[in-house]
GROMACS .gro file of C-alpha atoms in nm:
model
  470
    1MET     CA    1  17.882  10.988  20.214
    2ARG     CA    2  17.808  10.905  19.854
    3TYR     CA    3  17.733  11.270  19.781
    4GLN     CA    4  18.058  11.380  19.947
    5ARG     CA    5  18.254  11.140  19.727
    6THR     CA    6  18.080  11.275  19.418
    7ILE     CA    7  18.154  11.633  19.519
    8ARG     CA    8  18.521  11.544  19.571
    9HIS     CA    9  18.532  11.386  19.225
   10ILE     CA   10  18.373  11.693  19.071
   11LEU     CA   11  18.612  11.921  19.259
   12ALA     CA   12  18.913  11.714  19.154
   13GLY     CA   13  18.798  11.712  18.794
   14THR     CA   14  18.740  12.085  18.802
   15LEU     CA   15  19.085  12.149  18.949
   16ILE     CA   16  19.245  11.925  18.687
   17CYS     CA   17  19.061  12.109  18.410
   18LEU     CA   18  19.165  12.445  18.554
   19ALA     CA   19  19.524  12.323  18.575
   20LEU     CA   20  19.512  12.208  18.214
   21VAL     CA   21  19.366  12.541  18.107
   22GLY     CA   22  19.636  12.723  18.302
   23LEU     CA   23  19.912  12.509  18.157
   24SER     CA   24  19.770  12.552  17.808
   25ALA     CA   25  19.744  12.928  17.851
   26THR     CA   26  20.100  12.942  17.983
   27TYR     CA   27  20.227  12.734  17.691
   28TRP     CA   28  20.052  12.942  17.424
   29ALA     CA   29  20.153  13.267  17.595
   30LEU     CA   30  20.520  13.174  17.617
   31ALA     CA   31  20.651  12.875  17.424
   32GLY     CA   32  20.378  12.837  17.165
   33GLN     CA   33  20.301  13.193  17.069
   34ASP     CA   34  20.535  13.188  16.769
   35SER     CA   35  20.350  12.897  16.609
   36LEU     CA   36  20.022  13.084  16.657
   37LEU     CA   37  20.165  13.400  16.509
   38LEU     CA   38  20.281  13.209  16.203
   39ARG     CA   39  19.934  13.078  16.122
   40GLU     CA   40  19.797  13.249  15.813
   41ASP     CA   41  19.450  13.271  15.967
   42ASN     CA   42  19.576  13.457  16.273
   43PRO     CA   43  19.449  13.818  16.251
   44ARG     CA   44  19.719  13.926  16.494
   45ILE     CA   45  19.972  13.896  16.212
   46ILE     CA   46  19.804  14.177  16.022
   47GLU     CA   47  19.746  14.374  16.342
   48ALA     CA   48  20.114  14.340  16.436
   49GLN     CA   49  20.228  14.443  16.089
   50ARG     CA   50  19.989  14.736  16.089
   51ASP     CA   51  20.150  14.864  16.407
   52VAL     CA   52  20.508  14.839  16.278
   53ARG     CA   53  20.658  15.182  16.223
   54ARG     CA   54  20.861  15.096  15.919
   55GLY     CA   55  21.189  15.280  15.864
   56GLY     CA   56  21.228  15.531  15.583
   57ILE     CA   57  21.419  15.486  15.259
   58PHE     CA   58  21.640  15.776  15.144
   59ASP     CA   59  21.869  15.846  14.851
   60LYS     CA   60  22.239  15.931  14.886
   61ALA     CA   61  22.159  16.297  14.960
   62GLY     CA   62  21.896  16.214  15.223
   63ARG     CA   63  21.595  16.278  15.001
   64PRO     CA   64  21.299  16.057  15.101
   65LEU     CA   65  21.199  15.773  14.869
   66ALA     CA   66  20.962  15.593  15.110
   67GLN     CA   67  20.825  15.697  15.450
   68THR     CA   68  20.572  15.579  15.707
   69VAL     CA   69  20.328  15.853  15.809
   70GLN     CA   70  20.021  15.874  16.030
   71GLY     CA   71  19.708  15.862  15.815
   72ASP     CA   72  19.337  15.887  15.894
   73THR     CA   73  19.309  15.511  15.957
   74GLY     CA   74  19.654  15.441  16.098
   75LEU     CA   75  20.009  15.421  15.969
   76GLU     CA   76  20.048  15.454  15.591
   77ARG     CA   77  20.342  15.403  15.357
   78ARG     CA   78  20.407  15.692  15.119
   79TYR     CA   79  20.634  15.705  14.813
   80PRO     CA   80  20.707  16.066  14.704
   81LYS     CA   81  20.945  16.001  14.409
   82ALA     CA   82  20.779  15.847  14.104
   83SER     CA   83  21.113  15.801  13.927
   84ALA     CA   84  21.227  15.554  14.195
   85TYR     CA   85  20.918  15.332  14.206
   86SER     CA   86  21.071  15.047  14.005
   87ILE     CA   87  21.374  15.006  14.234
   88VAL     CA   88  21.224  15.110  14.571
   89GLY     CA   89  20.933  14.869  14.520
   90TYR     CA   90  20.629  14.848  14.746
   91TYR     CA   91  20.501  14.755  15.092
   92SER     CA   92  20.144  14.634  15.135
   93LEU     CA   93  19.961  14.457  15.418
   94ARG     CA   94  19.763  14.267  15.154
   95PHE     CA   95  20.026  14.192  14.892
   96GLY     CA   96  20.357  14.189  15.076
   97VAL     CA   97  20.680  14.358  14.971
   98GLY     CA   98  20.884  14.404  14.655
   99GLY     CA   99  21.200  14.579  14.537
  100ALA     CA  100  21.420  14.746  14.800
  101GLU     CA  101  21.129  14.717  15.045
  102SER     CA  102  21.172  14.340  15.017
  103ALA     CA  103  21.553  14.325  14.993
  104TYR     CA  104  21.596  14.527  15.315
  105ASP     CA  105  21.273  14.423  15.486
  106ALA     CA  106  21.443  14.299  15.804
  107LEU     CA  107  21.610  14.638  15.856
  108LEU     CA  108  21.305  14.844  15.762
  109SER     CA  109  21.063  14.643  15.975
  110GLY     CA  110  21.288  14.625  16.281
  111ALA     CA  111  21.294  14.245  16.281
  112ARG     CA  112  21.597  14.148  16.489
  113PRO     CA  113  21.699  13.884  16.746
  114ILE     CA  114  21.596  13.934  17.109
  115GLU     CA  115  21.895  14.087  17.285
  116SER     CA  116  21.807  14.068  17.657
  117LEU     CA  117  21.542  13.965  17.909
  118ALA     CA  118  21.414  14.322  17.918
  119ASP     CA  119  21.395  14.321  17.539
  120TYR     CA  120  21.202  13.992  17.552
  121PHE     CA  121  20.959  14.136  17.808
  122LYS     CA  122  20.891  14.447  17.599
  123ARG     CA  123  20.850  14.268  17.269
  124LYS     CA  124  20.689  13.936  17.366
  125ILE     CA  125  20.495  14.012  17.685
  126LEU     CA  126  20.400  14.377  17.640
  127ASN     CA  127  20.384  14.340  17.259
  128ARG     CA  128  20.537  14.681  17.199
  129PRO     CA  129  20.525  14.771  16.827
  130GLN     CA  130  20.840  14.727  16.623
  131ILE     CA  131  21.026  15.031  16.495
  132GLY     CA  132  21.243  14.981  16.189
  133ALA     CA  133  21.569  15.142  16.085
  134ASP     CA  134  21.600  15.414  15.823
  135ILE     CA  135  21.817  15.312  15.529
  136MET     CA  136  22.010  15.518  15.278
  137LEU     CA  137  22.059  15.396  14.922
  138THR     CA  138  22.338  15.483  14.680
  139LEU     CA  139  22.075  15.618  14.437
  140ASP     CA  140  22.096  15.978  14.321
  141VAL     CA  141  21.729  16.065  14.279
  142ALA     CA  142  21.808  16.370  14.063
  143LEU     CA  143  22.000  16.146  13.823
  144GLN     CA  144  21.724  15.886  13.846
  145GLU     CA  145  21.465  16.147  13.743
  146SER     CA  146  21.680  16.255  13.449
  147VAL     CA  147  21.716  15.896  13.327
  148VAL     CA  148  21.338  15.843  13.348
  149SER     CA  149  21.286  16.164  13.153
  150ALA     CA  150  21.530  16.052  12.882
  151LEU     CA  151  21.361  15.712  12.845
  152ALA     CA  152  21.017  15.879  12.822
  153ASP     CA  153  20.760  15.605  12.752
  154ALA     CA  154  21.002  15.348  12.608
  155ALA     CA  155  20.980  14.995  12.747
  156GLY     CA  156  21.316  14.880  12.877
  157THR     CA  157  21.572  14.960  13.141
  158ALA     CA  158  21.866  15.186  13.221
  159ILE     CA  159  22.139  15.139  13.480
  160VAL     CA  160  22.410  15.381  13.592
  161LEU     CA  161  22.696  15.254  13.811
  162ASP     CA  162  22.985  15.428  13.981
  163ALA     CA  163  23.255  15.239  13.791
  164ARG     CA  164  23.500  15.262  14.082
  165ASN     CA  165  23.294  15.053  14.323
  166ASP     CA  166  22.987  14.938  14.124
  167THR     CA  167  22.743  15.124  14.349
  168VAL     CA  168  22.409  15.185  14.179
  169LEU     CA  169  22.347  15.554  14.107
  170ALA     CA  170  22.034  15.502  13.896
  171LEU     CA  171  21.826  15.199  13.803
  172VAL     CA  172  21.505  15.230  13.604
  173SER     CA  173  21.273  14.960  13.469
  174GLN     CA  174  20.974  15.046  13.248
  175PRO     CA  175  20.681  15.005  13.253
  176SER     CA  176  20.649  15.037  13.628
  177PHE     CA  177  20.373  15.088  13.887
  178ASN     CA  178  20.260  15.333  14.154
  179PRO     CA  179  20.309  15.183  14.502
  180ASN     CA  180  20.088  15.456  14.652
  181THR     CA  181  19.783  15.303  14.479
  182LEU     CA  182  19.901  14.941  14.477
  183ASP     CA  183  19.603  14.787  14.660
  184ALA     CA  184  19.353  14.944  14.422
  185ASP     CA  185  19.561  14.870  14.110
  186TRP     CA  186  19.681  14.518  14.195
  187SER     CA  187  19.439  14.316  13.983
  188ARG     CA  188  19.507  14.529  13.678
  189LEU     CA  189  19.885  14.529  13.731
  190VAL     CA  190  19.925  14.152  13.762
  191GLU     CA  191  19.739  14.107  13.431
  192ALA     CA  192  19.917  14.390  13.246
  193GLU     CA  193  20.101  14.286  12.929
  194GLY     CA  194  20.399  14.506  13.011
  195LYS     CA  195  20.471  14.313  13.335
  196PRO     CA  196  20.525  14.622  13.554
  197PHE     CA  197  20.645  14.414  13.852
  198PHE     CA  198  20.920  14.257  13.638
  199ASN     CA  199  21.246  14.444  13.694
  200ARG     CA  200  21.415  14.428  13.357
  201ALA     CA  201  21.753  14.541  13.488
  202LEU     CA  202  21.777  14.257  13.740
  203GLN     CA  203  21.544  13.982  13.618
  204GLY     CA  204  21.561  14.039  13.244
  205ASN     CA  205  21.770  13.765  13.082
  206TYR     CA  206  21.840  13.870  12.725
  207GLN     CA  207  22.033  13.714  12.440
  208ILE     CA  208  22.378  13.869  12.435
  209GLY     CA  209  22.353  13.943  12.063
  210ALA     CA  210  22.610  14.185  11.922
  211ASN     CA  211  22.739  14.264  12.272
  212VAL     CA  212  22.961  13.960  12.225
  213TYR     CA  213  23.166  14.165  11.976
  214LEU     CA  214  23.306  14.352  12.277
  215ILE     CA  215  23.431  14.020  12.419
  216TRP     CA  216  23.601  13.936  12.088
  217LEU     CA  217  23.768  14.278  12.092
  218ALA     CA  218  23.899  14.212  12.442
  219GLN     CA  219  24.044  13.885  12.316
  220ALA     CA  220  24.207  14.064  12.023
  221LEU     CA  221  24.375  14.304  12.265
  222GLU     CA  222  24.480  14.018  12.493
  223SER     CA  223  24.641  13.833  12.204
  224GLY     CA  224  24.820  14.139  12.066
  225PHE     CA  225  24.621  14.154  11.743
  226ASP     CA  226  24.675  14.467  11.532
  227LEU     CA  227  24.348  14.660  11.569
  228SER     CA  228  24.433  14.876  11.269
  229TRP     CA  229  24.393  14.573  11.043
  230ARG     CA  230  24.108  14.625  10.797
  231PHE     CA  231  23.891  14.326  10.711
  232THR     CA  232  23.759  14.303  10.355
  233ASP     CA  233  23.386  14.262  10.289
  234ALA     CA  234  23.330  14.366  10.652
  235ALA     CA  235  22.994  14.530  10.578
  236ASP     CA  236  22.849  14.216  10.417
  237PRO     CA  237  22.586  14.010  10.601
  238VAL     CA  238  22.694  13.676  10.745
  239ASP     CA  239  22.505  13.359  10.655
  240LEU     CA  240  22.419  13.167  10.974
  241GLY     CA  241  22.242  12.880  10.803
  242ASP     CA  242  21.875  12.789  10.761
  243GLY     CA  243  21.796  13.129  10.612
  244MET     CA  244  21.929  13.327  10.911
  245THR     CA  245  22.169  13.612  10.849
  246ALA     CA  246  22.348  13.864  11.070
  247ALA     CA  247  22.391  14.211  10.922
  248CYS     CA  248  22.525  14.553  11.020
  249LEU     CA  249  22.314  14.750  11.265
  250VAL     CA  250  22.416  15.075  11.094
  251ASN     CA  251  22.431  15.042  10.715
  252GLN     CA  252  22.783  15.088  10.579
  253ALA     CA  253  22.903  15.159  10.227
  254GLU     CA  254  23.265  15.109  10.331
  255ALA     CA  255  23.376  14.756  10.237
  256GLU     CA  256  23.676  14.742  10.471
  257LEU     CA  257  23.640  14.789  10.846
  258THR     CA  258  23.854  14.738  11.154
  259LEU     CA  259  23.723  14.543  11.452
  260GLY     CA  260  23.664  14.871  11.635
  261GLU     CA  261  23.464  15.017  11.347
  262SER     CA  262  23.272  14.691  11.320
  263LEU     CA  263  23.174  14.725  11.687
  264ALA     CA  264  23.064  15.085  11.627
  265PHE     CA  265  22.839  14.992  11.335
  266GLY     CA  266  22.731  14.652  11.468
  267CYS     CA  267  22.880  14.464  11.171
  268PRO     CA  268  22.944  14.092  11.229
  269ALA     CA  269  23.159  13.993  10.928
  270ALA     CA  270  23.494  14.112  11.068
  271PHE     CA  271  23.432  13.922  11.391
  272ALA     CA  272  23.340  13.609  11.196
  273SER     CA  273  23.673  13.643  11.015
  274TYR     CA  274  23.868  13.717  11.333
  275ARG     CA  275  23.718  13.404  11.488
  276GLN     CA  276  23.902  13.202  11.224
  277ILE     CA  277  24.229  13.360  11.340
  278GLU     CA  278  24.145  13.249  11.696
  279SER     CA  279  24.031  12.904  11.581
  280ALA     CA  280  24.225  12.731  11.860
  281LEU     CA  281  24.031  12.925  12.127
  282ALA     CA  282  23.724  12.746  12.263
  283TYR     CA  283  23.414  12.965  12.290
  284HIS     CA  284  23.373  12.862  12.655
  285ASP     CA  285  23.725  12.982  12.735
  286LEU     CA  286  23.658  13.313  12.560
  287LEU     CA  287  23.359  13.381  12.786
  288LEU     CA  288  23.498  13.242  13.112
  289PRO     CA  289  23.651  13.565  13.256
  290TYR     CA  290  23.317  13.748  13.221
  291ALA     CA  291  23.114  13.512  13.442
  292PHE     CA  292  22.799  13.498  13.229
  293HIS     CA  293  22.731  13.159  13.393
  294ASP     CA  294  22.739  13.322  13.740
  295PRO     CA  295  22.637  13.686  13.687
  296LEU     CA  296  22.689  13.960  13.941
  297THR     CA  297  22.363  14.054  14.114
  298LEU     CA  298  22.213  14.286  14.375
  299ALA     CA  299  22.189  14.091  14.701
  300GLY     CA  300  21.833  14.040  14.822
  301PHE     CA  301  21.668  14.130  14.492
  302PRO     CA  302  21.503  13.888  14.247
  303GLN     CA  303  21.747  13.701  14.027
  304ARG     CA  304  21.737  13.657  13.650
  305GLU     CA  305  21.452  13.461  13.500
  306ALA     CA  306  21.510  13.147  13.299
  307ILE     CA  307  21.464  13.204  12.927
  308ASP     CA  308  21.423  12.958  12.643
  309LEU     CA  309  21.612  13.069  12.334
  310ALA     CA  310  21.583  12.730  12.170
  311ALA     CA  311  21.572  12.762  11.793
  312ASN     CA  312  21.509  12.512  11.520
  313VAL     CA  313  21.862  12.387  11.462
  314ASP     CA  314  21.769  12.060  11.295
  315GLY     CA  315  21.985  12.010  10.990
  316LEU     CA  316  22.231  12.286  11.083
  317SER     CA  317  22.595  12.192  11.050
  318PRO     CA  318  22.821  12.209  11.357
  319ALA     CA  319  23.005  12.494  11.183
  320ASP     CA  320  22.685  12.700  11.152
  321LEU     CA  321  22.597  12.634  11.516
  322GLU     CA  322  22.942  12.744  11.628
  323LEU     CA  323  22.919  13.057  11.414
  324ARG     CA  324  22.580  13.148  11.559
  325ASN     CA  325  22.718  13.117  11.911
  326ALA     CA  326  23.032  13.313  11.825
  327LEU     CA  327  22.825  13.605  11.691
  328GLY     CA  328  22.587  13.611  11.989
  329GLN     CA  329  22.298  13.443  11.808
  330GLY     CA  330  22.297  13.128  12.024
  331ASN     CA  331  22.180  13.059  12.379
  332LEU     CA  332  22.420  13.287  12.570
  333THR     CA  333  22.225  13.541  12.777
  334THR     CA  334  22.301  13.827  13.013
  335THR     CA  335  22.117  14.058  13.249
  336PRO     CA  336  22.151  14.434  13.191
  337LEU     CA  337  22.301  14.467  13.540
  338HIS     CA  338  22.572  14.210  13.471
  339LEU     CA  339  22.659  14.375  13.141
  340ALA     CA  340  22.681  14.707  13.327
  341THR     CA  341  22.941  14.555  13.563
  342ILE     CA  342  23.147  14.449  13.258
  343ILE     CA  343  23.133  14.805  13.123
  344ALA     CA  344  23.229  14.931  13.471
  345ALA     CA  345  23.525  14.692  13.475
  346ILE     CA  346  23.643  14.836  13.143
  347ALA     CA  347  23.621  15.190  13.284
  348ASN     CA  348  23.792  15.074  13.606
  349ASP     CA  349  24.097  14.927  13.434
  350GLY     CA  350  23.971  14.569  13.446
  351LEU     CA  351  23.842  14.541  13.804
  352ALA     CA  352  23.479  14.445  13.876
  353ALA     CA  353  23.297  14.445  14.210
  354GLU     CA  354  22.966  14.316  14.340
  355PRO     CA  355  22.697  14.579  14.273
  356ALA     CA  356  22.576  14.761  14.586
  357LEU     CA  357  22.267  14.968  14.663
  358LEU     CA  358  22.259  15.002  15.044
  359SER     CA  359  22.494  15.273  15.171
  360GLY     CA  360  22.390  15.337  15.531
  361LEU     CA  361  22.131  15.292  15.804
  362ARG     CA  362  22.007  15.459  16.122
  363GLN     CA  363  21.859  15.252  16.400
  364PRO     CA  364  21.563  15.393  16.599
  365ALA     CA  365  21.660  15.653  16.860
  366SER     CA  366  22.011  15.690  16.718
  367ASP     CA  367  22.163  15.997  16.563
  368PRO     CA  368  22.344  15.999  16.231
  369ARG     CA  369  22.307  15.728  15.972
  370ARG     CA  370  22.581  15.470  16.004
  371PRO     CA  371  22.751  15.425  15.667
  372ARG     CA  372  22.797  15.076  15.533
  373SER     CA  373  23.119  14.987  15.359
  374HIS     CA  374  23.098  14.946  14.983
  375ALA     CA  375  23.415  14.743  14.989
  376SER     CA  376  23.347  14.413  14.823
  377ALA     CA  377  23.591  14.164  14.686
  378SER     CA  378  23.702  14.299  14.351
  379ARG     CA  379  23.778  14.047  14.083
  380ARG     CA  380  23.993  14.108  13.782
  381MET     CA  381  23.787  14.062  13.471
  382MET     CA  382  24.070  14.157  13.234
  383ARG     CA  383  24.420  14.300  13.240
  384ALA     CA  384  24.448  14.674  13.295
  385GLU     CA  385  24.612  14.712  12.953
  386THR     CA  386  24.321  14.532  12.788
  387ALA     CA  387  24.065  14.751  12.968
  388GLN     CA  388  24.251  15.067  12.867
  389GLY     CA  389  24.261  14.947  12.508
  390LEU     CA  390  23.884  14.889  12.517
  391GLN     CA  391  23.833  15.238  12.657
  392LEU     CA  392  24.001  15.378  12.346
  393VAL     CA  393  23.797  15.150  12.118
  394LEU     CA  394  23.472  15.264  12.281
  395ARG     CA  395  23.570  15.630  12.253
  396ASP     CA  396  23.636  15.584  11.883
  397ALA     CA  397  23.308  15.393  11.845
  398TRP     CA  398  23.105  15.674  12.002
  399SER     CA  399  23.285  15.930  11.787
  400GLU     CA  400  23.178  15.733  11.479
  401LEU     CA  401  22.815  15.756  11.592
  402TRP     CA  402  22.818  16.109  11.735
  403ALA     CA  403  23.115  16.344  11.746
  404PRO     CA  404  23.133  16.485  12.101
  405PRO     CA  405  23.249  16.844  12.167
  406GLN     CA  406  23.624  16.896  12.188
  407ASP     CA  407  23.619  16.992  12.557
  408SER     CA  408  23.387  16.711  12.669
  409PRO     CA  409  23.493  16.446  12.924
  410LEU     CA  410  23.616  16.111  12.799
  411ILE     CA  411  23.314  15.928  12.657
  412GLY     CA  412  23.306  15.577  12.514
  413ALA     CA  413  22.995  15.389  12.401
  414TYR     CA  414  22.856  15.153  12.140
  415ILE     CA  415  22.517  15.022  12.029
  416ALA     CA  416  22.417  14.658  11.980
  417ARG     CA  417  22.120  14.447  11.878
  418SER     CA  418  21.987  14.119  12.018
  419TYR     CA  419  21.680  13.902  11.975
  420SER     CA  420  21.440  13.719  12.206
  421GLY     CA  421  21.183  13.523  12.012
  422ASP     CA  422  21.018  13.762  11.768
  423GLU     CA  423  21.132  14.070  11.962
  424THR     CA  424  21.434  14.286  11.889
  425GLN     CA  425  21.627  14.466  12.161
  426LEU     CA  426  21.862  14.759  12.117
  427TRP     CA  427  22.144  14.831  12.362
  428LEU     CA  428  22.353  15.138  12.433
  429ASN     CA  429  22.646  15.068  12.665
  430GLY     CA  430  22.934  15.291  12.766
  431TYR     CA  431  23.119  15.502  13.019
  432VAL     CA  432  23.197  15.866  13.101
  433LYS     CA  433  23.524  15.970  13.269
  434THR     CA  434  23.618  16.308  13.412
  435ASP     CA  435  23.952  16.479  13.466
  436ASP     CA  436  23.954  16.379  13.833
  437ASP     CA  437  23.925  16.015  13.721
  438ASP     CA  438  23.570  15.958  13.840
  439ALA     CA  439  23.381  15.729  13.606
  440LEU     CA  440  23.023  15.628  13.535
  441ALA     CA  441  22.925  15.311  13.352
  442PHE     CA  442  22.583  15.283  13.192
  443VAL     CA  443  22.365  15.035  13.007
  444VAL     CA  444  22.041  15.119  12.828
  445LEU     CA  445  21.814  14.850  12.684
  446LEU     CA  446  21.506  14.919  12.472
  447GLU     CA  447  21.263  14.633  12.415
  448ASP     CA  448  21.078  14.545  12.097
  449THR     CA  449  21.233  14.811  11.875
  450ASP     CA  450  21.478  14.836  11.586
  451ASP     CA  451  21.476  15.217  11.577
  452ILE     CA  452  21.842  15.316  11.597
  453SER     CA  453  21.760  15.687  11.600
  454GLN     CA  454  21.556  15.638  11.918
  455ILE     CA  455  21.834  15.480  12.121
  456LEU     CA  456  22.094  15.722  11.987
  457SER     CA  457  21.872  16.014  12.086
  458ILE     CA  458  21.833  15.869  12.435
  459GLY     CA  459  22.208  15.809  12.451
  460ARG     CA  460  22.295  16.167  12.360
  461GLU     CA  461  22.053  16.302  12.618
  462LEU     CA  462  22.188  16.071  12.888
  463ILE     CA  463  22.549  16.155  12.815
  464ASP     CA  464  22.463  16.526  12.832
  465ILE     CA  465  22.306  16.452  13.171
  466PHE     CA  466  22.608  16.254  13.290
  467THR     CA  467  22.857  16.518  13.187
  468GLY     CA  468  22.639  16.785  13.345
  469GLU     CA  469  22.614  16.580  13.666
  470GLN     CA  470  22.989  16.550  13.680
   0.00000   0.00000   0.00000
């Protein structure tokens, strides 16, 4: 009898244990599997990612920029266009995703909500591998390659926008990296002085410098100022206090210059004088329409980095501080992309839109790529009359620097200089319009250089490319 009771106890205990094991297995198989999958030490995460057939990335003409192919050891990600590395980014099982691979990761990886019981059974019970969507970007890889060729080995960035809708046609950041050899190169890349993973077009936050002269010119047009007025001593340097001066970017023997000529040659004195005419205008109000405090960005991509432009201003008078700010030598910063949207607004008669890069997608087992609307809420950055006046000013400015052929499309551009710490940056910003009223806006930034001939040479080559592309 005693043995029978013991056997019953053992049997009951065994059944309870089996029930607990069954309940536990059921829980982890159904309700708790997501928490297991999210554990960093779960090897199934890597296995699941390895089995994902990631969608391809294509340019506007359908040329491949990134594809998943079958390799000797499984699926591999290949990047055939070196010119697009800096914007397409990378995908790595070890190091994650960057660039467009990160911004559109949910589409490319096929991550989507469960849509039905059958879908749940296939994905959660049978663990069928995910298949991602192909995406098409607004990039023109032929234009992208030409921009990379023009920049050569220069450190910096170049952006080309369709001025009518602010879609990105080309975006280059240098130095860059090769995503095809990312795993082998990672340690070297993260320590590289040139910061190849840092996208200068999107994350670079540079002092506005002489680009602020363009904003003063817009104000002059808004207020009805006579742009033919010639300012005396306009080629002289401006004393900013504490030994700092602002001087012409292009040396000028002419003592009298208009505001437009001062923009062309990067001379600050005329703008310092014009500021006195607009003495009732607060600097904050001057900048407000251009949204430097809330810059336009590419959704899903890294945002601008914080930058410390603090200078030793002890002992400076309020007047000197105000003058530094007014001439772009204060703490006002901009990203190259945001400045490109301002140039695009000028070319588009004052209207700016949110920049866009994604133009279409194709889900697995579907036919043509479904286009995505580029329509985004346009905002008026300036009156159409002001924008058209700036177009004329920029055309005259470019003619001062380089006389274009008589039969060339409408071209307007200017050069500017800014500073970040001990480094000097040079900018070339402008637009190209054709007879059918298409327009490109572009911004080029070169880091750590004061060589005007270099950026002008790049500018001439790029404009030849743009007019040829048109």
